[in-house]
Coordinates of C-alpha atoms in Angstrom, one line a residue:
X1 CA -7.8 -16.3 -34.6
X2 CA -7.0 -12.8 -33.3
X3 CA -7.5 -10.0 -35.6
X4 CA -4.6 -8.2 -37.1
X5 CA -4.4 -4.7 -35.7
X6 CA -2.8 -1.6 -37.3
X7 CA 0.5 -0.3 -36.1
X8 CA -1.3 2.8 -35.0
X9 CA -3.2 0.7 -32.4
X10 CA 0.2 -0.5 -30.9
X11 CA 1.6 3.0 -31.0
X12 CA -1.5 4.3 -29.2
X13 CA -1.2 1.6 -26.5
X14 CA 2.5 2.3 -26.1
X15 CA 1.8 6.0 -25.8
X16 CA -0.8 5.3 -23.0
X17 CA 1.6 3.0 -21.2
X18 CA 4.4 5.5 -21.4
X19 CA 2.1 8.2 -20.0
X20 CA 1.1 6.0 -17.1
X21 CA 4.7 5.0 -16.4
X22 CA 6.0 8.5 -16.5
X23 CA 3.2 9.9 -14.3
X24 CA 3.3 7.5 -11.3
X25 CA 5.7 6.1 -8.8
X26 CA 3.2 3.5 -7.7
X27 CA 4.8 0.4 -9.4
X28 CA 1.9 -2.0 -8.6
X29 CA -0.6 0.4 -10.2
X30 CA 1.6 0.9 -13.2
X31 CA 2.3 -2.8 -13.8
X32 CA -1.4 -3.6 -13.3
X33 CA -2.2 -1.1 -16.1
X34 CA 0.5 -2.4 -18.3
X35 CA -0.7 -6.0 -18.1
X36 CA -4.3 -5.0 -18.9
X37 CA -3.4 -2.6 -21.7
X38 CA -1.0 -5.2 -23.2
X39 CA -3.5 -8.0 -23.2
X40 CA -6.1 -5.8 -24.8
X41 CA -3.7 -4.4 -27.5
X42 CA -2.8 -7.9 -28.8
X43 CA -6.3 -9.4 -28.2
X44 CA -5.0 -11.8 -25.6
X45 CA -7.0 -13.6 -22.9
X46 CA -4.5 -12.5 -20.2
X47 CA -1.2 -11.0 -19.4
X48 CA 1.3 -11.1 -16.5
X49 CA 4.5 -9.7 -15.2
X50 CA 6.7 -11.9 -13.2
X51 CA 9.9 -10.7 -11.5
X52 CA 12.9 -12.6 -10.4
X53 CA 13.2 -13.1 -6.7
X54 CA 16.3 -11.8 -4.9
X55 CA 18.2 -15.1 -5.5
X56 CA 17.2 -15.3 -9.1
X57 CA 15.6 -18.7 -8.6
X58 CA 11.9 -18.0 -9.0
X59 CA 9.7 -15.8 -11.1
X60 CA 7.2 -14.2 -8.7
X61 CA 3.9 -12.7 -9.9
X62 CA 3.9 -9.0 -9.7
X63 CA 1.0 -8.0 -11.9
X64 CA -1.7 -10.0 -13.7
X65 CA -4.7 -9.4 -15.9
X66 CA -7.3 -12.0 -16.9
X67 CA -6.0 -15.1 -15.0
X68 CA -8.0 -17.0 -12.3
X69 CA -6.9 -17.3 -8.7
X70 CA -6.8 -21.1 -9.2
X71 CA -4.2 -20.7 -12.0
X72 CA -2.2 -18.1 -10.0
X73 CA -2.0 -20.7 -7.1
X74 CA -0.7 -23.5 -9.3
X75 CA 2.7 -23.4 -7.8
X76 CA 6.0 -21.4 -8.1
X77 CA 7.7 -20.7 -11.4
X78 CA 11.1 -22.1 -10.7
X79 CA 13.7 -21.0 -13.3
X80 CA 15.7 -24.2 -12.9
X81 CA 12.6 -26.3 -13.8
X82 CA 11.5 -24.0 -16.7
X83 CA 13.6 -24.2 -19.9
X84 CA 11.3 -21.7 -21.5
X85 CA 11.9 -19.1 -18.8
X86 CA 15.7 -19.7 -18.8
X87 CA 15.7 -18.9 -22.5
X88 CA 13.6 -15.8 -22.1
X89 CA 15.7 -14.6 -19.2
X90 CA 18.7 -15.1 -21.5
X91 CA 17.2 -12.4 -23.7
X92 CA 15.1 -14.2 -26.2
X93 CA 11.4 -13.4 -27.0
X94 CA 9.5 -16.6 -27.4
X95 CA 6.1 -17.9 -28.3
X96 CA 4.7 -21.3 -27.7
X97 CA 1.9 -22.5 -30.0
X98 CA 0.3 -24.9 -27.6
X99 CA 1.6 -24.9 -24.0
X100 CA -0.8 -27.8 -23.1
X101 CA 1.5 -30.0 -25.3
X102 CA 4.9 -28.4 -24.8
X103 CA 7.2 -30.3 -22.5
X104 CA 9.2 -27.1 -21.8
X105 CA 6.2 -25.3 -20.3
X106 CA 6.2 -25.9 -16.5
X107 CA 2.5 -26.2 -15.9
X108 CA 0.8 -27.6 -19.1
X109 CA -2.2 -29.3 -17.3
X110 CA -3.0 -26.2 -15.3
X111 CA -2.8 -24.1 -18.5
X112 CA -5.3 -26.4 -20.2
X113 CA -7.7 -26.1 -17.2
X114 CA -7.3 -22.3 -17.4
X115 CA -8.1 -22.3 -21.1
X116 CA -4.7 -21.2 -22.2
X117 CA -3.3 -22.5 -25.5
X118 CA -0.7 -20.1 -26.9
X119 CA 1.7 -18.0 -25.0
X120 CA 4.1 -15.2 -26.0
X121 CA 6.8 -14.2 -23.5
X122 CA 9.5 -11.5 -23.6
X123 CA 12.3 -10.7 -21.1
X124 CA 12.3 -7.7 -18.9
X125 CA 15.9 -6.4 -19.1
X126 CA 17.3 -3.5 -17.0
X127 CA 20.9 -2.3 -17.3
X128 CA 21.8 -5.4 -19.3
X129 CA 20.5 -8.0 -16.8
X130 CA 17.2 -9.9 -16.7
X131 CA 14.8 -8.9 -14.0
X132 CA 11.6 -10.8 -15.1
X133 CA 9.2 -11.8 -17.8
X134 CA 6.2 -10.2 -19.5
X135 CA 3.8 -12.9 -20.8
X136 CA 0.5 -12.8 -22.8
X137 CA -1.8 -15.8 -22.9
X138 CA -4.2 -16.7 -25.7
X139 CA -7.2 -18.9 -25.3
X140 CA -6.9 -20.2 -28.9
X141 CA -4.1 -21.6 -31.0
X142 CA -2.3 -18.7 -32.6
X143 CA 0.9 -17.3 -33.8
X144 CA 1.7 -13.8 -32.6
X145 CA 2.7 -11.5 -35.5
X146 CA 6.1 -9.8 -35.8
X147 CA 4.4 -6.5 -35.0
X148 CA 2.8 -8.0 -31.9
X149 CA 6.1 -9.4 -30.7
X150 CA 7.9 -6.0 -31.4
X151 CA 5.1 -4.3 -29.4
X152 CA 5.6 -6.8 -26.5
X153 CA 9.3 -6.2 -26.5
X154 CA 8.7 -2.4 -26.4
X155 CA 6.3 -2.7 -23.5
X156 CA 8.7 -5.0 -21.7
X157 CA 11.5 -2.4 -22.1
X158 CA 9.2 0.3 -20.7
X159 CA 8.1 -1.9 -17.8
X160 CA 11.7 -2.8 -16.9
X161 CA 12.6 0.9 -16.9
X162 CA 9.6 1.6 -14.7
X163 CA 10.6 -1.2 -12.3
X164 CA 14.2 0.1 -12.1
X165 CA 13.1 3.7 -11.5
X166 CA 10.7 2.6 -8.7
X167 CA 13.5 0.6 -7.1
X168 CA 15.9 3.5 -7.3
X169 CA 13.3 5.8 -5.9
X170 CA 12.6 3.5 -3.0
X171 CA 16.4 3.1 -2.4
X172 CA 16.8 6.9 -2.4
X173 CA 13.9 7.4 -0.1
X174 CA 15.2 4.8 2.3
X175 CA 18.7 6.4 2.3
X176 CA 17.1 9.8 3.0
X177 CA 15.1 8.3 5.9
X178 CA 18.1 6.6 7.3
X179 CA 20.2 9.8 7.1
X180 CA 17.4 11.8 8.8
X181 CA 17.1 9.2 11.5
X182 CA 20.9 9.4 12.1
X183 CA 20.9 13.2 12.1
X184 CA 17.9 13.5 14.4
X185 CA 19.2 10.7 16.6
X186 CA 22.5 12.5 17.2
X187 CA 20.9 15.8 18.3
X188 CA 20.9 16.4 22.1
X189 CA 17.6 16.0 23.8

């Protein structure tokens, strides 16, 4: 069973995550840090961030800590085939006590092979719409505490903000480049 940590531990982790998010525009590096720090803060085996694809049909891996390549290659996470992810994307934080025996978990056999037992998942929500899922994986049967779930929700909110800021920055940069190309293209040679 995971040890119960003090609230100060979660605040320290949130502070470090906030510093990393606010000091970098490299979204991959930020999300990689977030997954590692989150797993360690709640004494989990692993953590991941999956983002909805452009059509909203699949959750695509964007950052991961602690999962094997074999598990990552198990197949796509299709929202239509995953009642758990539909509920999470609807705004509900969930935990599953034993994913190896839960019919609502899309890949129970692969989870068992990976040594995953319990999973906690929270939605990534930006501007009132779901953009993905933050998940932590335990190698033992456990119930995540209320404090741990609140911590995961706070991390997910920060991660969603970081993702949206990175997307806005990329869009602004692309608009600037397009404008400069038009301006430079219109100048006489």
